[in-house]
Amino acid sequence: MRPELIPLLVVALLLLSAGGAEVDRAEILLDGDHAADDAERAVIVGDATLTVPANATVSGPIYIIAGETRIRGTVDGDVVQLAGNLTVDEGAAIDDELRLIGGERTVAPGASIAERTSFEPVSRDASPLATVVTFAVQSLLVGAVAFGFGRRKPTLLRNVGDSITDHTLVSATIGLLASVTALALFVFMAFTLILLPVSLLGLLGGLFVVSYGYVVYGYLLGRHLPFERPGLASAAGTVLFLGLLRALSWLPIVGTWVGLALSVVGVGATLITYFGLSEFEPVQLPK
């Protein structure tokens, strides 16, 4: 499963729980081609293809977080699209609600849909002005945090930064293991209604650790900028780093992997130094 699908999967499970469905009976499709059957269970479509055959009736609900979903028959329940592609053919029917939150879709004029609601807050084709404003707000927030740490607690940033530059391989290994383990754990917890809030808090904690790593990268860049005040240098470096990340996102495949690698190394360096509270001391083999 692609890491970026984890938050969508957690949201889908949360919506399932809120709707009273049995989360532990939900079927999650992560790859391959599938034809929907008449089993009474929820279906979550990931990186897979799901087809509701013509003249067939399935109970639903169906949650779409990626992949392709084609409805040719009848869905006797909700269809919720968070992402991915949805096609509702001529003569197909959704007897309950079609909720549109994201993704692409094609609905034939002759399709029967009992109720349709849309919660798409942001257009996928954001205007250049909106993109600039969003980046400016993000840079302002993270830059303010970097300014505070750079001014008040530069030792924390230095310890994490030293691990990034001097122990890159160790940081990458720990960061990768921690990220994969945490994501798997959060998904597992999301299957239980009681632990679902813990899963959401865990995702927020993970986002904080990643952001902390970005601040440290900004601190490292800031040391090479012509600013004498550490706080200002860290803030400027962080804004520059976020700009570089945005530029990398424009490069297909390579940019994504480089950005992911930087994030993993930053997470690992943050963890092995306990957020910079101590320097990382590699184990010395006895002579």
Short mmCIF file of C-alpha atoms in Angstrom, two decimals:
data_model
loop_
_atom_site.label_atom_id
_atom_site.label_comp_id
_atom_site.label_asym_id
_atom_site.label_seq_id
_atom_site.Cartn_x
_atom_site.Cartn_y
_atom_site.Cartn_z
CA MET A 1 0.00 0.00 0.00
CA ARG A 2 1.25 3.45 -0.86
CA PRO A 3 2.00 5.47 2.32
CA GLU A 4 -0.13 8.38 1.11
CA LEU A 5 -3.19 6.11 1.19
CA ILE A 6 -2.89 5.45 4.93
CA PRO A 7 -4.67 8.68 6.02
CA LEU A 8 -7.46 8.06 3.49
CA LEU A 9 -7.85 4.49 4.74
CA VAL A 10 -8.10 5.73 8.33
CA VAL A 11 -10.71 8.31 7.28
CA ALA A 12 -12.68 5.63 5.44
CA LEU A 13 -12.62 3.38 8.51
CA LEU A 14 -13.68 6.32 10.67
CA LEU A 15 -16.62 7.01 8.37
CA LEU A 16 -17.48 3.33 8.41
CA SER A 17 -17.54 3.30 12.19
CA ALA A 18 -19.62 6.47 12.32
CA GLY A 19 -22.09 4.91 9.90
CA GLY A 20 -22.59 1.89 12.14
CA ALA A 21 -20.99 -0.62 9.77
CA GLU A 22 -18.97 -3.57 11.07
CA VAL A 23 -15.42 -2.37 10.51
CA ASP A 24 -13.84 -5.74 11.20
CA ARG A 25 -15.85 -7.31 8.34
CA ALA A 26 -14.86 -4.67 5.79
CA GLU A 27 -13.04 -5.89 2.70
CA ILE A 28 -10.06 -3.80 1.62
CA LEU A 29 -8.96 -4.17 -2.01
CA LEU A 30 -5.32 -3.17 -2.45
CA ASP A 31 -4.54 -4.57 -5.91
CA GLY A 32 -5.91 -6.60 -8.80
CA ASP A 33 -9.28 -6.69 -10.53
CA HIS A 34 -12.37 -7.62 -8.55
CA ALA A 35 -16.07 -8.12 -9.24
CA ALA A 36 -18.39 -7.15 -6.41
CA ASP A 37 -20.46 -10.00 -4.93
CA ASP A 38 -23.65 -10.00 -2.88
CA ALA A 39 -21.94 -10.47 0.50
CA GLU A 40 -23.24 -8.01 3.09
CA ARG A 41 -20.04 -6.19 3.99
CA ALA A 42 -18.43 -2.84 3.34
CA VAL A 43 -15.81 -2.59 0.62
CA ILE A 44 -12.88 -0.14 0.55
CA VAL A 45 -11.24 0.23 -2.85
CA GLY A 46 -7.49 1.00 -2.71
CA ASP A 47 -5.06 0.52 -5.60
CA ALA A 48 -7.42 -1.95 -7.24
CA THR A 49 -10.23 -2.18 -9.76
CA LEU A 50 -13.75 -2.99 -8.57
CA THR A 51 -16.65 -3.64 -10.92
CA VAL A 52 -20.29 -4.03 -9.95
CA PRO A 53 -21.54 -6.23 -12.80
CA ALA A 54 -24.62 -5.37 -14.81
CA ASN A 55 -27.85 -6.94 -13.47
CA ALA A 56 -26.13 -7.53 -10.11
CA THR A 57 -27.11 -5.97 -6.78
CA VAL A 58 -24.57 -5.48 -4.00
CA SER A 59 -25.30 -4.25 -0.50
CA GLY A 60 -22.45 -1.75 -0.01
CA PRO A 61 -21.35 0.61 1.31
CA ILE A 62 -18.43 1.18 -1.03
CA TYR A 63 -15.60 3.56 -0.07
CA ILE A 64 -13.21 4.62 -2.80
CA ILE A 65 -9.75 5.88 -1.74
CA ALA A 66 -7.83 5.07 -4.95
CA GLY A 67 -7.97 2.84 -8.02
CA GLU A 68 -10.89 2.37 -10.37
CA THR A 69 -14.50 1.64 -9.49
CA ARG A 70 -17.07 0.98 -12.19
CA ILE A 71 -20.75 0.53 -11.33
CA ARG A 72 -22.81 -1.19 -14.01
CA GLY A 73 -25.43 -2.81 -11.75
CA THR A 74 -27.06 -1.69 -8.50
CA VAL A 75 -25.52 -0.68 -5.18
CA ASP A 76 -28.10 -0.95 -2.41
CA GLY A 77 -26.16 1.33 -0.06
CA ASP A 78 -23.86 4.35 0.12
CA VAL A 79 -21.02 5.02 -2.28
CA VAL A 80 -18.40 7.39 -0.82
CA GLN A 81 -15.59 8.65 -3.03
CA LEU A 82 -12.55 10.10 -1.23
CA ALA A 83 -10.16 9.77 -4.18
CA GLY A 84 -9.58 7.54 -7.19
CA ASN A 85 -11.82 7.19 -10.22
CA LEU A 86 -15.52 6.34 -10.27
CA THR A 87 -17.65 5.51 -13.29
CA VAL A 88 -21.42 5.00 -13.06
CA ASP A 89 -22.67 3.55 -16.33
CA GLU A 90 -25.96 4.06 -18.15
CA GLY A 91 -28.69 2.06 -16.42
CA ALA A 92 -26.69 1.61 -13.19
CA ALA A 93 -28.24 2.56 -9.85
CA ILE A 94 -27.15 3.73 -6.41
CA ASP A 95 -30.16 3.24 -4.17
CA ASP A 96 -28.74 5.22 -1.26
CA GLU A 97 -26.39 8.20 -1.14
CA LEU A 98 -23.49 9.07 -3.41
CA ARG A 99 -21.08 11.20 -1.38
CA LEU A 100 -18.36 12.98 -3.32
CA ILE A 101 -15.33 14.23 -1.41
CA GLY A 102 -12.50 13.93 -3.92
CA GLY A 103 -11.26 12.13 -7.02
CA GLU A 104 -12.47 11.98 -10.61
CA ARG A 105 -15.79 10.59 -11.80
CA THR A 106 -18.06 10.04 -14.75
CA VAL A 107 -21.78 9.59 -14.14
CA ALA A 108 -23.92 8.68 -17.14
CA PRO A 109 -27.09 10.76 -17.60
CA GLY A 110 -29.23 7.62 -17.46
CA ALA A 111 -27.80 6.42 -14.13
CA SER A 112 -30.19 6.35 -11.17
CA ILE A 113 -28.86 7.95 -8.00
CA ALA A 114 -31.21 8.34 -5.04
CA GLU A 115 -29.25 11.17 -3.40
CA ARG A 116 -26.07 12.97 -4.23
CA THR A 117 -24.02 15.18 -1.91
CA SER A 118 -20.67 16.86 -2.47
CA PHE A 119 -18.09 17.92 0.12
CA GLU A 120 -15.21 18.81 -2.18
CA PRO A 121 -13.71 21.85 -0.43
CA VAL A 122 -10.80 22.58 -2.75
CA SER A 123 -10.54 22.42 -6.48
CA ARG A 124 -7.78 20.12 -7.76
CA ASP A 125 -6.76 22.85 -10.19
CA ALA A 126 -5.89 25.50 -7.66
CA SER A 127 -5.11 28.91 -9.05
CA PRO A 128 -1.50 30.13 -8.96
CA LEU A 129 -2.53 32.75 -6.39
CA ALA A 130 -4.10 30.10 -4.13
CA THR A 131 -0.95 27.98 -4.45
CA VAL A 132 1.25 30.91 -3.48
CA VAL A 133 -0.97 31.85 -0.54
CA THR A 134 -1.05 28.25 0.73
CA PHE A 135 2.73 27.99 0.52
CA ALA A 136 3.14 31.38 2.23
CA VAL A 137 0.90 30.31 5.14
CA GLN A 138 2.73 27.01 5.54
CA SER A 139 6.11 28.74 5.39
CA LEU A 140 5.00 31.35 7.91
CA LEU A 141 3.83 28.74 10.42
CA VAL A 142 6.80 26.39 10.12
CA GLY A 143 9.22 29.32 9.83
CA ALA A 144 7.86 30.76 13.09
CA VAL A 145 8.49 27.44 14.83
CA ALA A 146 12.01 27.34 13.36
CA PHE A 147 12.64 30.89 14.55
CA GLY A 148 11.60 29.96 18.09
CA PHE A 149 13.75 26.83 18.23
CA GLY A 150 16.69 28.54 16.54
CA ARG A 151 16.59 31.39 19.00
CA ARG A 152 15.75 29.54 22.23
CA LYS A 153 16.89 25.94 21.72
CA PRO A 154 19.53 25.81 18.99
CA THR A 155 21.22 22.88 20.71
CA LEU A 156 18.22 20.67 19.96
CA LEU A 157 18.41 21.48 16.26
CA ARG A 158 22.18 21.07 16.21
CA ASN A 159 22.06 17.58 17.74
CA VAL A 160 19.46 16.39 15.24
CA GLY A 161 21.28 18.13 12.39
CA ASP A 162 24.57 16.44 13.34
CA SER A 163 22.85 13.06 13.12
CA ILE A 164 21.52 13.92 9.67
CA THR A 165 24.93 14.92 8.35
CA ASP A 166 27.21 12.54 10.29
CA HIS A 167 24.99 9.45 10.65
CA THR A 168 22.80 9.57 7.57
CA LEU A 169 22.59 5.81 7.06
CA VAL A 170 21.65 5.11 10.68
CA SER A 171 19.06 7.89 10.60
CA ALA A 172 17.59 6.59 7.34
CA THR A 173 17.37 3.02 8.67
CA ILE A 174 15.71 4.03 11.93
CA GLY A 175 13.42 6.47 10.15
CA LEU A 176 12.29 3.86 7.63
CA LEU A 177 11.66 1.20 10.26
CA ALA A 178 9.80 3.60 12.53
CA SER A 179 7.67 4.98 9.69
CA VAL A 180 6.66 1.59 8.32
CA THR A 181 5.97 0.16 11.78
CA ALA A 182 3.98 3.18 12.91
CA LEU A 183 1.85 3.27 9.76
CA ALA A 184 1.06 -0.45 10.05
CA LEU A 185 0.20 0.01 13.74
CA PHE A 186 -2.05 2.99 13.07
CA VAL A 187 -3.94 1.09 10.37
CA PHE A 188 -4.34 -1.90 12.71
CA MET A 189 -5.70 0.34 15.49
CA ALA A 190 -8.05 2.04 13.05
CA PHE A 191 -9.92 -1.25 12.65
CA THR A 192 -11.16 -1.00 16.23
CA LEU A 193 -13.61 1.68 17.24
CA ILE A 194 -11.99 2.17 20.66
CA LEU A 195 -8.47 2.68 19.31
CA LEU A 196 -9.49 4.76 16.30
CA PRO A 197 -8.93 8.10 18.12
CA VAL A 198 -5.50 6.83 19.18
CA SER A 199 -4.75 6.10 15.55
CA LEU A 200 -5.68 9.65 14.56
CA LEU A 201 -3.52 11.08 17.37
CA GLY A 202 -0.68 8.88 16.18
CA LEU A 203 -0.96 10.26 12.66
CA LEU A 204 -0.85 13.80 14.05
CA GLY A 205 2.21 12.86 16.10
CA GLY A 206 3.86 11.47 12.99
CA LEU A 207 3.14 14.70 11.14
CA PHE A 208 4.76 16.63 13.98
CA VAL A 209 7.92 14.50 13.81
CA VAL A 210 8.16 14.99 10.04
CA SER A 211 7.69 18.76 10.47
CA TYR A 212 10.37 18.80 13.18
CA GLY A 213 12.76 17.20 10.73
CA TYR A 214 11.94 19.92 8.19
CA VAL A 215 12.82 22.56 10.77
CA VAL A 216 16.17 20.86 11.34
CA TYR A 217 16.87 20.85 7.60
CA GLY A 218 16.06 24.55 7.66
CA TYR A 219 18.52 25.02 10.51
CA LEU A 220 21.23 23.27 8.50
CA LEU A 221 20.56 25.45 5.46
CA GLY A 222 20.34 28.56 7.63
CA ARG A 223 23.92 28.08 8.82
CA HIS A 224 25.05 28.86 5.27
CA LEU A 225 22.89 31.96 4.90
CA PRO A 226 24.18 35.48 5.64
CA PHE A 227 22.22 35.94 8.86
CA GLU A 228 23.93 36.47 12.19
CA ARG A 229 20.90 35.80 14.36
CA PRO A 230 20.34 32.01 14.73
CA GLY A 231 16.57 32.32 14.91
CA LEU A 232 16.33 34.35 11.74
CA ALA A 233 18.77 32.05 9.93
CA SER A 234 16.74 28.96 10.94
CA ALA A 235 13.49 30.56 9.81
CA ALA A 236 14.94 31.64 6.46
CA GLY A 237 16.55 28.23 5.97
CA THR A 238 13.26 26.47 6.71
CA VAL A 239 11.38 28.58 4.19
CA LEU A 240 14.11 27.83 1.65
CA PHE A 241 13.88 24.10 2.40
CA LEU A 242 10.10 24.10 1.98
CA GLY A 243 10.58 25.87 -1.34
CA LEU A 244 13.05 23.21 -2.45
CA LEU A 245 10.58 20.49 -1.45
CA ARG A 246 7.89 22.20 -3.50
CA ALA A 247 10.27 22.39 -6.47
CA LEU A 248 11.08 18.68 -6.06
CA SER A 249 7.37 17.83 -6.20
CA TRP A 250 7.31 19.12 -9.77
CA LEU A 251 9.79 16.40 -10.79
CA PRO A 252 7.90 13.18 -11.54
CA ILE A 253 8.95 10.07 -9.60
CA VAL A 254 12.49 11.27 -8.77
CA GLY A 255 11.23 14.31 -6.89
CA THR A 256 8.78 12.21 -4.88
CA TRP A 257 11.42 9.69 -3.87
CA VAL A 258 13.97 12.35 -2.94
CA GLY A 259 11.41 14.17 -0.82
CA LEU A 260 10.41 10.92 0.85
CA ALA A 261 14.05 10.03 1.54
CA LEU A 262 14.68 13.42 3.14
CA SER A 263 11.62 12.98 5.34
CA VAL A 264 12.67 9.49 6.43
CA VAL A 265 16.20 10.62 7.33
CA GLY A 266 14.78 13.58 9.26
CA VAL A 267 12.41 11.32 11.20
CA GLY A 268 15.21 8.89 12.04
CA ALA A 269 17.59 11.63 13.19
CA THR A 270 14.85 13.14 15.34
CA LEU A 271 14.11 9.82 17.03
CA ILE A 272 17.67 8.66 17.69
CA THR A 273 18.48 11.98 19.37
CA TYR A 274 15.19 12.17 21.26
CA PHE A 275 14.27 15.37 19.44
CA GLY A 276 17.78 16.70 19.99
CA LEU A 277 17.81 16.29 23.77
CA SER A 278 20.97 14.19 23.45
CA GLU A 279 23.68 13.62 20.90
CA PHE A 280 23.65 10.34 19.03
CA GLU A 281 26.52 8.12 20.12
CA PRO A 282 27.07 5.18 17.78
CA VAL A 283 27.89 1.85 19.36
CA GLN A 284 31.63 1.19 19.48
CA LEU A 285 32.74 -2.36 18.86
CA PRO A 286 35.24 -3.69 21.42
CA LYS A 287 38.80 -3.88 20.18
#
